[in-house]
Structures are given as structure tokens and as C-alpha cells.
XYZ file of C-alpha atoms in Angstrom:
775
model
C 0.195 0.097 -0.130
C 1.335 3.635 -0.567
C 1.543 5.906 2.036
C -1.675 7.509 3.513
C -1.841 11.381 3.161
C -1.681 13.105 6.451
C -2.496 16.850 6.482
C -2.615 19.898 9.331
C -5.213 22.078 7.037
C -3.019 24.954 8.793
C -1.045 25.721 12.107
C -0.468 28.340 15.146
C 1.499 30.742 13.553
C 2.288 32.703 16.901
C 5.393 31.095 17.793
C 6.186 28.378 20.708
C 7.035 31.964 22.842
C 5.177 33.876 20.895
C 7.610 35.329 18.307
C 5.191 37.068 16.536
C 3.485 39.292 19.115
C 7.071 40.270 20.508
C 7.853 40.915 16.564
C 4.923 42.913 16.004
C 4.657 45.280 18.743
C 8.244 45.783 18.747
C 8.142 47.216 14.594
C 4.457 48.868 15.738
C 6.121 51.046 18.498
C 9.321 51.712 16.306
C 12.074 49.879 17.777
C 12.187 47.313 14.876
C 12.175 47.869 11.498
C 10.463 46.165 8.513
C 12.881 43.832 7.746
C 13.632 42.379 10.969
C 9.578 41.844 11.484
C 9.729 39.897 8.219
C 12.720 38.029 9.182
C 10.835 36.425 12.026
C 7.798 35.839 10.079
C 9.924 33.895 7.487
C 11.583 31.987 10.461
C 8.201 31.055 12.097
C 6.655 29.828 8.642
C 10.101 27.596 8.537
C 10.106 26.403 11.788
C 6.554 25.709 11.444
C 7.173 23.403 7.606
C 10.374 21.855 9.608
C 8.271 20.924 12.500
C 5.657 19.134 11.165
C 7.818 17.377 8.458
C 9.620 16.160 11.515
C 6.568 15.025 12.978
C 5.322 12.871 9.958
C 2.817 15.321 8.431
C 2.739 14.780 4.726
C 0.369 16.859 3.444
C 1.958 20.570 4.521
C 0.236 23.919 3.983
C 1.436 26.642 2.681
C -0.284 30.580 3.342
C -1.504 29.246 6.517
C 0.950 32.337 8.132
C -0.441 35.766 8.865
C 1.200 38.928 10.146
C -2.459 39.414 11.456
C -5.255 37.402 10.399
C -6.365 35.562 6.882
C -9.342 37.493 5.971
C -7.465 40.648 6.016
C -5.116 38.870 3.975
C -7.364 37.670 1.569
C -8.777 41.660 0.882
C -5.237 42.292 0.682
C -4.948 39.467 -1.779
C -7.707 40.957 -4.015
C -6.970 44.792 -3.639
C -10.520 44.960 -1.428
C -8.920 48.022 0.194
C -11.427 50.712 1.663
C -10.700 54.322 0.395
C -10.363 56.166 3.394
C -6.686 54.009 3.655
C -5.615 56.621 0.606
C -4.503 53.409 -1.113
C -3.631 54.186 -4.870
C -2.765 50.452 -6.202
C 0.115 48.149 -7.255
C 1.371 46.217 -4.575
C 0.154 46.936 -0.830
C 2.456 47.958 1.515
C 2.601 46.999 5.209
C 1.571 50.172 6.219
C -1.636 50.246 4.754
C -2.096 46.377 5.879
C -1.852 47.133 9.662
C -3.793 50.731 9.152
C -6.921 48.351 8.007
C -6.121 45.938 10.862
C -5.393 48.402 13.863
C -6.130 52.006 12.501
C -3.634 54.794 11.393
C -1.894 57.350 13.292
C -4.254 58.858 15.807
C -6.210 55.717 16.264
C -5.200 54.313 19.934
C -5.627 50.756 18.334
C -8.184 49.659 20.971
C -9.554 46.447 20.008
C -10.310 46.459 24.208
C -13.248 43.990 24.101
C -12.725 41.921 21.121
C -16.931 41.978 19.714
C -15.870 44.074 16.520
C -14.863 47.904 18.020
C -11.943 50.385 17.001
C -11.597 53.785 17.814
C -12.473 56.429 15.493
C -9.089 59.038 16.523
C -7.680 61.856 13.734
C -6.603 58.855 11.037
C -8.437 56.189 8.862
C -10.041 53.832 11.475
C -9.238 50.033 11.930
C -11.572 47.938 9.696
C -14.444 45.955 11.688
C -13.940 43.267 13.563
C -15.824 39.934 14.373
C -15.870 36.376 15.770
C -14.553 33.365 13.031
C -17.971 31.482 12.812
C -18.343 29.702 16.393
C -14.762 30.384 17.681
C -12.872 32.987 19.856
C -10.622 33.900 16.866
C -11.909 37.361 15.826
C -11.388 38.179 11.705
C -11.059 41.595 9.997
C -14.393 42.013 8.041
C -14.062 43.275 4.440
C -15.780 46.014 3.102
C -17.108 46.856 0.189
C -18.600 49.761 -1.741
C -20.282 51.025 -4.771
C -18.803 50.076 -8.144
C -16.006 48.081 -6.276
C -13.110 46.256 -8.407
C -10.823 43.748 -7.549
C -7.003 43.804 -8.421
C -4.481 41.413 -7.319
C -2.687 43.064 -5.133
C -0.475 40.954 -2.886
C 1.237 37.618 -4.357
C 1.025 36.648 -0.736
C 0.288 32.885 -1.395
C 2.816 32.590 -4.085
C 5.475 33.650 -2.307
C 5.142 31.642 0.604
C 4.871 28.641 -1.386
C 8.204 29.667 -3.177
C 9.515 29.750 0.465
C 8.890 26.770 1.228
C 9.796 25.009 -2.316
C 13.720 26.722 -1.633
C 13.540 25.000 1.626
C 12.533 21.379 0.110
C 9.048 21.158 1.095
C 6.295 20.674 -1.667
C 2.920 22.169 0.181
C -0.565 22.581 -0.644
C -1.302 25.998 -0.707
C -4.538 27.394 1.720
C -7.062 30.080 0.448
C -9.545 31.305 1.998
C -12.583 30.396 -0.835
C -14.554 33.453 -2.827
C -17.971 32.528 -1.535
C -17.291 32.125 2.336
C -15.165 35.494 2.039
C -18.050 37.444 0.192
C -20.735 35.994 2.349
C -17.985 37.254 5.391
C -17.880 40.816 3.816
C -20.341 44.139 4.566
C -21.215 46.790 2.078
C -21.203 50.104 2.951
C -23.439 50.633 0.515
C -27.017 48.787 1.803
C -28.373 48.293 -2.236
C -24.756 46.229 -2.285
C -24.790 42.121 -2.105
C -21.222 41.097 -1.863
C -22.138 38.161 -3.212
C -23.241 40.338 -6.567
C -19.176 40.617 -6.824
C -18.156 37.330 -7.347
C -17.851 37.782 -11.260
C -15.104 40.335 -10.525
C -13.810 38.046 -7.690
C -13.083 34.769 -9.690
C -10.480 36.091 -12.379
C -8.202 37.539 -9.155
C -8.565 33.747 -8.170
C -7.866 32.099 -11.160
C -4.809 34.387 -11.651
C -3.698 33.237 -8.034
C -4.329 29.518 -8.669
C -2.558 29.872 -12.050
C 0.694 31.262 -10.887
C 0.764 28.898 -7.912
C 0.010 25.730 -10.743
C 3.207 27.541 -12.524
C 5.769 27.491 -9.549
C 4.779 23.493 -9.188
C 1.520 23.642 -6.748
C -0.327 20.513 -7.574
C -2.835 20.651 -4.898
C -4.260 23.711 -3.618
C -6.842 23.921 -0.419
C -10.180 26.125 -0.940
C -11.824 26.712 2.480
C -15.509 26.852 2.244
C -16.454 26.703 6.372
C -19.893 28.369 4.667
C -20.867 25.108 3.493
C -22.001 23.955 6.914
C -24.531 26.488 7.308
C -27.626 27.458 6.188
C -27.353 28.587 2.513
C -30.154 29.862 0.188
C -30.402 29.345 -3.488
C -27.900 32.067 -4.542
C -25.143 31.117 -2.378
C -25.493 27.459 -3.435
C -25.794 28.668 -7.180
C -22.638 31.372 -6.569
C -20.364 28.330 -5.099
C -21.582 25.827 -8.120
C -20.783 28.431 -10.648
C -17.054 29.376 -8.767
C -15.729 25.553 -8.806
C -16.886 25.287 -12.168
C -15.446 27.749 -13.805
C -11.899 27.115 -11.220
C -12.055 23.091 -13.373
C -12.768 24.932 -16.522
C -9.693 27.426 -16.018
C -7.430 24.850 -14.586
C -8.417 21.119 -15.302
C -4.428 19.698 -14.023
C -4.677 22.084 -10.587
C -6.480 19.813 -7.783
C -8.627 21.450 -5.288
C -9.363 20.497 -2.406
C -12.431 21.597 -0.809
C -12.244 22.254 3.060
C -15.458 22.481 5.110
C -15.653 22.517 8.700
C -17.135 23.878 12.057
C -20.055 21.047 11.011
C -21.701 18.925 9.150
C -22.393 19.616 5.592
C -26.530 18.010 6.149
C -28.747 19.412 2.831
C -25.309 20.848 1.437
C -23.804 17.609 0.869
C -25.189 17.195 -2.754
C -24.426 20.440 -3.688
C -20.449 19.853 -2.153
C -20.622 16.303 -4.061
C -21.620 18.130 -7.402
C -18.415 20.410 -7.437
C -15.591 19.557 -10.028
C -13.054 19.245 -7.041
C -10.887 16.542 -6.332
C -11.166 16.501 -3.030
C -13.382 16.954 -0.042
C -12.490 17.613 3.355
C -15.096 16.828 6.056
C -15.232 17.474 9.854
C -16.276 14.441 11.901
C -15.417 15.354 15.391
C -18.249 18.398 15.387
C -20.102 16.449 13.000
C -19.343 12.420 13.149
C -22.914 11.506 12.017
C -22.059 13.018 8.438
C -19.817 9.881 7.438
C -22.518 7.316 6.420
C -23.877 9.616 3.983
C -20.914 11.205 2.545
C -19.228 7.424 1.956
C -22.578 6.630 0.764
C -22.543 9.389 -2.133
C -18.660 10.319 -2.840
C -18.053 9.391 -5.701
C -15.184 6.582 -5.748
C -12.356 9.219 -7.534
C -12.920 12.189 -5.141
C -10.152 12.303 -2.051
C -11.612 12.070 0.891
C -10.086 14.313 3.729
C -10.984 12.921 7.474
C -10.984 15.333 9.708
C -10.760 12.814 12.941
C -8.470 14.717 15.421
C -10.568 17.481 17.278
C -8.978 20.951 15.809
C -10.199 23.238 18.563
C -10.253 21.396 21.596
C -6.881 20.108 23.394
C -8.356 16.668 24.380
C -6.294 13.326 23.656
C -7.624 11.403 20.838
C -8.879 7.417 21.582
C -6.432 5.888 18.746
C -7.751 2.247 19.231
C -11.769 4.246 18.680
C -10.458 5.865 15.818
C -8.649 3.293 13.529
C -12.131 0.742 14.434
C -13.748 3.636 12.348
C -10.833 4.412 9.808
C -9.480 0.869 9.054
C -12.707 -0.359 7.198
C -12.954 3.049 5.165
C -9.368 2.633 4.136
C -9.653 -0.905 3.312
C -12.476 0.031 0.601
C -11.352 3.579 -0.555
C -7.477 2.676 -0.549
C -4.776 5.462 0.016
C -5.131 7.007 -2.804
C -8.606 8.272 -1.954
C -8.062 8.715 1.868
C -6.374 11.462 3.575
C -6.656 12.448 7.258
C -6.732 15.387 8.797
C -7.876 17.521 12.445
C -11.331 18.454 11.842
C -10.205 22.124 11.303
C -6.889 24.221 10.918
C -4.858 23.665 14.023
C -4.868 27.198 14.640
C -7.615 27.468 17.267
C -5.122 25.357 19.766
C -2.391 26.003 21.685
C 1.169 24.742 19.961
C 2.989 22.212 22.492
C 2.080 20.196 25.549
C 5.658 20.403 26.840
C 5.594 23.173 27.449
C 3.312 22.898 30.516
C 5.964 21.537 32.989
C 3.602 22.784 36.221
C 0.268 20.573 34.942
C -1.118 17.894 36.895
C 0.398 14.581 35.778
C -2.834 13.001 35.384
C -4.175 15.813 33.411
C -1.795 16.231 31.585
C -1.367 12.716 29.891
C -5.034 13.338 28.977
C -4.654 16.273 26.344
C -2.775 17.211 23.323
C -2.235 20.949 21.569
C -0.764 21.244 18.174
C 2.520 19.487 17.995
C 1.191 16.452 19.788
C -2.136 16.230 17.319
C 0.391 15.975 14.409
C 1.852 12.987 16.699
C -1.738 11.586 16.989
C -2.195 11.938 12.895
C 0.957 10.306 12.039
C 0.858 7.735 14.167
C -2.892 6.766 12.714
C -1.454 7.209 8.992
C 1.556 4.944 9.961
C -0.744 1.793 11.545
C -3.717 2.087 8.526
C -0.981 1.518 5.958
C 1.486 -0.547 8.071
C -0.839 -2.317 10.710
C -1.669 -1.122 14.168
C 1.801 -2.817 15.807
C 3.812 -0.373 13.286
C 3.021 2.082 16.129
C 1.640 -0.461 18.782
C 3.358 1.909 21.926
C 1.404 4.541 21.307
C -1.987 2.543 20.624
C -1.190 1.178 23.895
C -0.509 4.384 25.658
C -3.299 6.160 24.335
C -5.669 3.298 25.341
C -4.294 3.562 28.921
C -5.224 7.506 28.906
C -8.634 7.365 27.534
C -9.050 4.441 30.557
C -7.366 6.518 33.215
C -9.387 10.082 32.365
C -12.962 8.086 32.186
C -12.652 6.845 36.071
C -10.474 9.571 37.806
C -11.983 10.969 41.158
C -10.684 13.909 39.550
C -13.287 14.221 37.027
C -15.690 12.412 38.566
C -17.733 14.150 41.464
C -20.325 12.073 42.871
C -21.947 15.325 44.794
C -21.783 16.939 41.514
C -23.700 14.397 39.683
C -26.067 13.844 42.557
C -26.980 17.602 43.024
C -27.410 18.327 39.033
C -30.194 15.488 39.430
C -32.036 17.324 41.978
C -32.340 20.096 39.770
C -35.674 21.271 39.564
C -38.044 23.627 37.096
C -38.577 25.842 39.849
C -35.028 26.675 40.793
C -34.443 28.542 37.791
C -37.760 30.964 38.287
C -37.477 33.658 40.871
C -39.766 33.630 43.371
C -42.086 36.590 42.200
C -43.230 38.188 38.861
C -40.913 41.352 38.100
C -43.601 43.675 39.105
C -43.696 42.191 42.369
C -39.593 42.277 42.786
C -39.315 45.899 41.498
C -41.576 47.502 44.281
C -39.775 45.215 47.029
C -36.279 46.655 45.497
C -38.036 49.907 45.315
C -38.210 49.926 49.175
C -35.041 48.084 49.627
C -32.870 49.915 47.972
C -34.365 53.759 47.549
C -32.619 54.827 44.634
C -33.604 58.035 42.943
C -35.069 57.842 39.273
C -31.798 57.180 36.557
C -29.853 55.772 38.947
C -26.284 55.718 38.068
C -23.325 52.982 38.236
C -20.936 51.315 36.401
C -20.015 48.329 35.182
C -17.459 46.412 37.425
C -14.387 47.436 36.909
C -12.188 50.285 37.144
C -8.356 50.997 35.438
C -5.756 48.300 36.042
C -3.741 51.174 36.556
C 0.725 49.734 36.157
C 0.828 50.006 39.729
C -1.720 47.077 40.126
C 0.009 45.288 37.748
C 2.620 45.325 39.622
C 1.875 44.631 42.537
C -0.466 41.744 41.283
C 3.197 40.519 39.607
C 5.136 40.881 42.711
C 2.352 38.988 44.877
C 2.696 36.204 41.851
C 6.113 35.723 41.762
C 6.753 35.964 46.042
C 8.260 39.591 46.387
C 5.175 40.927 47.698
C 3.698 39.092 51.050
C 0.094 37.743 50.888
C -0.489 40.730 53.438
C 0.991 43.415 52.114
C -0.821 42.770 48.721
C -4.357 42.239 50.940
C -3.782 45.959 52.253
C -2.527 47.359 49.015
C -5.678 46.259 47.269
C -7.913 47.344 50.401
C -6.171 50.729 49.942
C -6.964 51.039 46.100
C -10.222 49.642 46.767
C -11.561 52.231 49.546
C -10.243 55.056 47.272
C -12.551 53.626 44.446
C -15.125 54.060 46.998
C -14.817 56.932 48.265
C -13.990 58.346 45.101
C -17.305 57.258 43.861
C -19.388 58.231 46.921
C -17.814 62.135 46.220
C -18.899 62.122 42.648
C -22.614 60.830 43.146
C -22.355 57.577 41.510
C -25.727 55.420 43.100
C -24.751 52.030 42.885
C -21.333 51.796 43.723
C -18.569 48.852 42.601
C -15.529 47.316 44.250
C -13.289 48.091 41.117
C -12.369 44.191 40.693
C -8.690 45.434 41.387
C -8.004 41.611 42.811
C -8.942 40.430 39.793
C -6.776 39.368 36.746
C -9.444 38.178 34.216
C -12.796 37.818 34.333
C -12.887 34.196 33.769
C -9.862 32.682 35.236
C -10.601 34.928 38.687
C -13.480 32.569 39.203
C -11.769 29.489 37.489
C -8.844 29.572 39.552
C -11.478 29.124 42.532
C -13.547 26.110 41.172
C -13.272 22.088 41.451
C -12.260 20.869 37.665
C -10.797 23.973 36.286
C -7.024 23.729 35.484
C -4.662 26.947 33.821
C -1.657 26.773 32.007
C 1.465 28.899 31.526
C 2.099 28.721 28.158
C -0.613 27.471 26.067
C -1.531 30.791 24.054
C -3.896 30.701 21.496
C -4.782 33.515 19.135
C -7.733 35.785 19.495
C -6.926 38.333 16.749
C -3.534 39.800 15.611
C -1.495 40.129 18.302
C -3.806 39.678 21.785
C -3.457 36.102 22.626
C -5.517 34.644 25.476
C -5.248 31.288 27.323
C -8.587 29.730 27.536
C -8.907 27.815 31.416
C -9.556 23.645 30.949
C -12.502 22.298 32.514
C -11.310 18.770 33.028
C -13.757 17.901 35.363
C -16.957 18.268 37.558
C -17.611 21.786 38.444
C -17.633 22.966 42.072
C -17.042 25.584 45.005
C -15.432 24.519 47.744
C -15.568 28.029 49.237
C -17.006 31.899 48.540
C -14.915 33.847 46.142
C -16.080 36.973 46.262
C -17.883 37.614 49.643
C -14.710 39.012 51.297
C -13.628 41.759 48.632
C -17.982 42.559 48.316
C -18.506 42.645 51.988
C -15.473 44.887 52.861
C -16.307 46.987 50.289
C -20.005 47.153 51.272
C -18.708 48.073 54.691
C -16.695 51.377 53.575
C -20.351 52.946 52.775
C -24.119 53.402 53.251
C -24.258 53.506 49.304
C -25.705 49.920 47.502
C -22.520 47.926 46.736
C -22.825 45.524 43.760
C -21.867 41.961 44.056
C -19.454 41.074 40.507
C -19.650 37.908 38.773
C -19.290 36.089 35.248
C -22.052 34.337 34.262
C -22.094 30.587 33.642
C -22.525 30.492 29.311
C -19.353 32.674 29.354
C -17.567 30.579 32.220
C -18.271 28.177 29.216
C -17.481 29.639 26.218
C -14.380 31.314 26.829
C -12.763 27.989 28.188
C -11.570 24.650 26.913
C -14.344 22.473 28.020
C -14.522 18.761 28.770
C -15.582 16.553 25.586
C -16.696 13.746 27.828
C -20.123 15.352 28.942
C -22.621 16.892 27.119
C -22.103 20.986 27.228
C -25.501 22.282 28.584
C -24.673 19.823 31.604
C -21.376 21.498 32.264
C -22.838 24.408 32.065
C -25.539 23.445 34.691
C -22.203 22.606 37.066
C -21.350 25.999 36.607
C -25.129 27.404 37.236
C -25.294 25.831 40.319
C -21.653 26.719 41.832
C -22.480 30.267 40.777
C -25.965 29.706 42.579
C -24.137 29.199 45.824
C -21.985 32.494 45.179
C -25.368 34.479 44.501
C -26.861 33.611 47.933
C -23.808 33.628 49.751
C -23.465 37.674 48.703
C -26.944 37.768 49.664
C -26.662 36.353 52.779
C -23.547 38.907 53.833
C -25.923 41.931 52.919
C -25.019 42.763 49.041
C -28.254 43.829 47.733
C -27.713 43.960 44.133
C -25.560 41.827 42.320
C -24.501 41.340 38.542
C -24.352 38.486 36.895
C -22.338 39.356 33.574
C -22.874 37.448 30.438
C -21.113 38.618 27.151
C -20.797 35.493 25.547
C -24.408 34.142 25.321
C -24.947 35.786 21.705
C -21.442 34.225 20.832
C -22.073 30.418 21.722
C -24.898 30.534 19.082
C -25.344 27.626 16.921
C -24.450 27.929 13.078
C -27.737 26.534 11.793
C -30.607 28.491 12.801
C -32.653 24.925 13.497
C -30.534 24.376 16.366
C -30.565 28.405 18.679
C -33.593 27.159 20.169
C -32.242 24.464 21.916
C -28.944 26.380 22.338
C -30.952 29.462 23.972
C -33.436 27.870 25.901
C -30.725 25.858 27.600
C -28.705 29.250 27.956
C -31.278 30.935 29.662
C -32.100 28.279 31.676
C -28.628 28.018 33.219
C -28.318 32.070 34.255
C -31.945 31.724 36.080
C -30.850 28.657 37.517
C -27.615 31.349 38.858
C -29.612 33.739 39.335
C -32.913 32.557 41.415
C -31.816 31.220 44.661
C -32.412 34.641 46.245
C -35.311 37.040 47.873
C -37.112 39.661 46.146
C -35.673 42.454 47.460
C -31.945 41.487 45.933
C -31.638 42.572 42.434
C -30.057 40.972 39.797
C -28.686 42.738 36.645
C -26.893 41.149 34.106
C -24.543 42.786 31.367
C -24.178 42.025 27.644
C -21.685 43.763 24.823
C -23.367 43.011 21.297
C -24.288 45.415 18.563
C -27.257 43.094 17.150
C -30.076 41.892 19.655
C -33.061 41.623 17.631
C -32.939 37.651 16.943
C -32.554 37.074 20.579
C -34.845 39.542 21.986
C -37.094 37.086 23.587
C -34.398 35.238 24.872
C -32.852 38.121 26.463
C -36.375 38.771 28.221
C -36.474 35.218 29.624
C -33.269 35.500 31.762
C -35.654 37.778 33.769
C -32.984 39.862 35.250
C -33.912 42.936 37.146
C -32.042 45.133 35.349
C -29.702 45.058 31.894
C -26.997 47.424 30.299
C -26.046 46.931 27.368
C -23.688 48.639 25.229
C -25.460 51.230 22.597
C -23.597 54.649 22.891
C -21.577 53.918 19.738
C -25.011 52.893 17.842
C -26.588 56.748 19.314
C -29.085 53.871 20.485
C -30.162 52.244 17.944
C -29.333 49.529 19.530
C -32.532 50.219 21.756
C -35.059 49.298 18.900
C -35.276 45.337 19.657
C -35.936 46.374 23.059
C -39.106 48.773 22.235
C -40.346 46.493 20.062
C -40.334 43.659 22.197
C -41.777 45.680 24.849
C -38.731 44.689 27.557
C -40.702 44.477 30.646
C -37.775 44.965 33.426
C -34.894 47.714 33.961
C -32.353 48.852 31.404
C -29.185 50.349 30.887
C -28.662 51.894 27.924
C -24.768 52.845 27.661
C -24.208 56.364 27.412
C -20.348 56.430 27.599
C -18.785 54.430 24.570
C -15.883 52.892 26.852
C -13.534 51.788 23.651
C -12.103 55.656 22.903
C -10.314 57.364 25.046
C -12.995 60.253 24.530
C -14.673 62.085 27.521
C -18.065 62.620 26.378
C -19.522 65.776 27.348
C -22.419 66.220 29.299
C -24.593 67.375 26.674
C -24.172 64.391 24.906
C -24.865 62.018 27.337
C -28.140 63.606 28.212
C -29.393 63.746 24.626
C -28.445 60.019 24.228
C -30.835 59.716 27.929
C -33.195 61.521 26.170
C -33.403 59.128 23.056
C -33.833 56.809 25.014
C -36.530 58.191 27.195
C -38.259 58.096 24.095
C -38.642 54.572 23.522
C -38.699 53.716 27.157
C -40.517 54.881 30.216
C -38.365 56.957 32.940
C -38.687 54.513 35.766
C -37.041 51.615 33.464
C -33.930 53.398 32.418
C -30.598 52.732 34.450
C -27.619 55.471 33.187
C -23.939 53.406 33.309
C -21.147 53.006 30.786
C -21.282 50.777 27.831
C -19.061 48.490 29.424
C -16.133 47.638 31.999
C -13.406 50.420 32.615
C -10.390 47.883 33.500
C -8.405 48.730 30.064
C -8.850 52.523 30.002
C -6.774 54.820 32.359
C -8.096 57.183 35.376
C -7.785 60.811 33.551
C -10.533 59.676 31.134
C -12.778 57.718 33.354
C -13.081 60.465 36.278
C -14.191 62.996 34.082
C -16.245 60.709 32.023
C -18.347 59.865 35.088
C -18.324 63.212 36.544
C -20.130 64.272 33.762
C -22.176 60.557 33.179
C -23.121 61.648 36.872
C -24.232 65.277 35.571
C -26.117 64.229 32.747
C -28.424 62.015 34.910
C -29.139 65.141 37.469
C -30.260 66.892 34.473
C -32.517 64.386 33.409
C -34.068 64.027 36.681
C -35.198 67.638 36.325
């Protein structure tokens, strides 16, 4: 038998020691020049190719590397550069590239919340940024205008193919498919449908593909993840037209059409009708599609089977995978099967061997990018030469799977028993909102248009230094606690002084809104080096939920109680909600996600009731991630949203009527989930509305949102200090749509990333605006 091709579809580009981040930040700050940045990038690519080759990958990708984002690279390749960037044609410079990514001179490059924000300073703004399908990676949204044309403006795919070839690697270049690219774009002109530009775009792609073929590329991978979404007829036709045109123009070039993040479902017939040489399918997210694909795929089609999870960090069960794969390879032959991860390995950390402090048991259950390549290589050898060729790896895999299945570190009988006792009543408050509202008004005695903030205050250099010193052991526990008490007291006194009605303690003790809680919950683990790219040079280290989640002891009660003891005004308790705790982590794959979410909800429920018992009368449970957890297919939304709402309510509903529950969400789109937002039944919701000049409220108005609402009046993603009049006019606009007794006054989001010099005058103005509106 000939060897079985093993591919990766794409690899992390950040470097094992975050070399890309360091090089970018050095270049942006003027410490190094363009040559030095490009040398670092070339070294990272060379190391990536060498690593894959050494680990047994035989189908090595090129053009999967990016200095910032692969969608932005595509925009630059085809010359889709909005005129605000002043590009005059020809090759796109790095200056223009980074202006699109981060904004140009005068911008503060502050993608603070990573929800598609950018500042509008004196230069050109950054392009909008949003989530890549349902991952935690963000891409730069292409933007088209009337009269849009496309021209080949960057030869990056060809240059990187040639670069690999010169180093001795025959690669399979990766391009984002033209239809998925157009469907990710937005148009400045409402009458322009990006898909109508396909005829303009295809010739540029053909030009690139021709150049790749002329330089020796035999295969090209075209990513069309759009195929796992609900498609209308126009999109299906666009896909057919695209791949028919490619086949006609380049009959000898083989295309691997890559689909991932879900199953093809009702688009399978469409995908199988394209004249392409290969089709990649995601068998981790959609294992059930395998039988249909095998039944209908033409014998000559090369099937790339995505069997190793490209989005999560769990070790594969090799014997179980071989049981599935052996019959397929026996039937189709090694010429017509490839094995791969479910999607590009961009979404997982690089190398587990860097984690020297992880629990040794847990470590045997994990696989990062390097380990996943080893797994793929082992599968490839076993499928050609028999299992005995990799007998040790198979045995180790089976042992690890068995240990994980039975480990007391994973399974907690008390958590399982408690989960079984959940009743529908536990997710319902004792009384309706109308009843609760009257009781809360008496208990809290707040003025109309009450003022508050979202939770965090600026994390100054001093705060960060103290945290780092405490972590290193050079600042004692007692001295660190004294420092935090001093910061908290100063924040409380200042809020009282300027007249804020509902105070926050400032969260100076917290590193991150998920990590802070995860570190105090059983079932969570944290890494030192397991960075993944969120966007550009921003990398995150998601926590790992490996076992049953419970709360050994109260997490926030001490700090909230201390802060409340300093003031007669209400002090908000601040928590991160169960859905967000789940969404921003690597989640265990041996239990349904909704069950893991319920476990977190019960742990938070205990915290909420303990805060209430400690005299905290207002408790905010933030859920910024509910919307981004939406499934890719509309048909799955209801199940997900019902579960998410139930988990929020489970965490919030153990309190008395007089305790006021707040939640905070930062999105730019509520219309399609407003029923679920209402069903959460929080007493108060604060939302981000200042950038959209309160347009976001439309959803709440048509829906007649019954509870209270704090539409943000201060855009915290910009260093601007809004004037009193500006905030008052936003509140007046809100008053046109909501009854005055519904409205709270607050910023858009937490203030952690801002500086006190901006925050102080902005909040003074906010309090003044509220006073003006009251009179």
C-alpha cells in the first residue's frame, strides 16, 4: 500500500514563545524595522514547516501563516482596500495592511472588548472585527463600496509557496474560498450584495491559482466553511459557478475543498456536485455525516477525514479512531483517503511539553498542536502498516482514555447527585418582576435614572506591578491584601464623592473575568504557555474544564463585604455568568456542554446566595458570551438559547425578591435573540448602545422589554471624554422609547482597560447628565 496522506489544514502561527507578538509590537512601537519583522515571520514559517515534516505530516500547508489575520490577507490579495486608507493601487504596503488591522496614526488601536470595536481617532479607523464562525478567533470584516473592483495586489500565497519550495517542502497552499470570503463581508451601500461581486472576484482567484500551478503546486486547499451553514439558492449557485469556472480554467490543478465547524447536512449534494479533486469533512463536530458522505461520494473523490479535534485540547482515543477508519481505507484505498484535524490547528496551543506545572494525570489526557500531529502520524502509519507499527502509541492512548474515564479528579459523585435534583422551580424567581420591583424600590431607595458602572475600574501599572510581585513571591499575602484594600477604599470614596448611586468595588484583585473564578472552582485547570490567537497580537490562555465543577468555598464574598462595609450606598456584587465561563474555556468533551454549564450555574448559585446573606443587595452576573455561543445553524438556536437562559436563571434565582439581579451584555445585535434576553428575567440589564446612538434599543422597544435597562451612554472603547450634553441627549433619546422608571445610567462596558485620566471626567459628566435628566 502507498503511504496514507496526513495533513494539518493549517497550524498556529504565533510561535512557541509568542515570537510573532513580540515582533509585531516591536515593529509598531518603532523599535524594529520592516526587515526585522519579515525575518521573524520567515523564521516562524520555516520552523512550522520543519516541525510538521519532522512529526510525520505529509501534506504540509503554506499560506496558512499571517501577520495579523487570514481574512485581511485575502482582502489585501484581491485589492479590497476601502478608500479611507488612501491606497492608490499596486502592491499593498505593510503600512496600509496594519492601518486596516489597527487604524492609522492618531488611533489608539484599542480593540478592548474584542467584539468588533475600534476607535475613531484622527487617522483612518481599523476595519470592523468580529468572530470567525463560532470560534474565539476574530477576523477583520471586508468592506465593499459601490463600483467595487478587485485586482491582484499581493502575491503572498505564491511567495510563501516558493519560499517553502526553496527550503525543500512541497506544500499545499491554503486560500479562503471566494464564496465564504464574500459572505463574511459587509457593504457600505445597503443596495450592494457582496455576493453580486463574484464575477469580479473569480478572475483574481484564477490568476493566483495559475501562478501557484506555474510554480509547481499540484494541490490547493480552498476553505469554504460556509458550506456547513444554512445556504440560500443564490449562495449554492455561487458555489457551483465558482468551482465549475476553476475546473474549466485550471483542469490540471487539484482542489481540496475544505469544510469545517459542522456537518454539510442538506448541503452535501451541493458539495459533492463540484468538479473538485478532494473534499474535507469535519468528523469531530459532525461525526454522524460520515455514513452519508461515504455512501454518496464518487469513488474517485479524495476524502479528507477530519478525525482529530482541531478546536479542543483533548487527546484522541487512537484505538477507537482506527476501528472507524480501517474499513474506510480498506474500501477506498490510500489514494482516496487523507486524514487530518477537523479544522486548522490555529485554534489550539502549540506544544504540551511546555507545560511543566500541570497535574501529571491531566497532562496525559491532553494534546496540543504538536501532539495532534503525532496522533495523525500514528494513525497514518497504523492504517498502512497495521497497528503493530505504532503499538506503543496505541497502548498509551488506550491507557490515558481509560484513566480519564474513571479518574476521581474528573468525576465527583456529589456534583452528579446535585445535578439530578435540579427542578424547573430552581430556575424561577419567587415572584414576578412587577412584585420584585416594588420590594426592591423600597429596599434600595434609589433616585430615578440611577447611576452605576459595569464593574471594573482602571487596572493601573501600579495594580499590575503589585499583582506580578505577589505572583512572584516578592510581595507578601498581607502586603498585597493591604494594597488591594487601599485601592478599593479609594475607588469607593471617589464614587461617593462624585455621587454615583450604586457603587462597585473596582475588581483590583481580579486578573481576568473568567480566570479569577476558574482558579477558585474545582474542575478547572490553568496553563502557563498554552496561548491561542484571539486576533492580531492578542493571545489568550483559555482555562481547561477537565472535571465536574463545584465551588469549594466563597469566591467574592470577602471583597464585596469589605467594600460594602465602607459605604451606606448599595455595593454591587460582581460575577461572571455560567455561559461565559463555559464559552471562554476549553471544555471537556466527555459530557454534553449543557450539563457542564449547569454545574457552573449551581456553583454560581451558591455564590449568589452567599453574597445575599452577607448583605449585598445588588448582584450582577455578566453574560457577554451568550450571543457568541449561538449554533451556526438557525434550527439549533432554540435548544441552545433555552439551555443558556435556564443556566443563567439557575445561577440567579436562589435569592429573595428584594435582591436585585443585574446582567451585562456587550453586543451590537439583539434583534434575533431578544425573546431569550427577556426570558433571562434579570431585574436590570445593561447593554452597549453609545456607538449605535441608541439604535440598539429598537429591539427592546418593539419587544416591549418589561424589566429595567441601562443603555450605555459612554463609549469606553475610545479615550474620548463625552460631554454632559452628549450623554444627556442619548438619555433623552432612550426616554422616547422606554418609560423613565425603566432607565439606568451607566457606561457601555467595564473600565479596566482605560486610564483614570479619562474615566474620572467621563463619570463626573455621566452623573451630571443623570441629574439634568431627573430635573
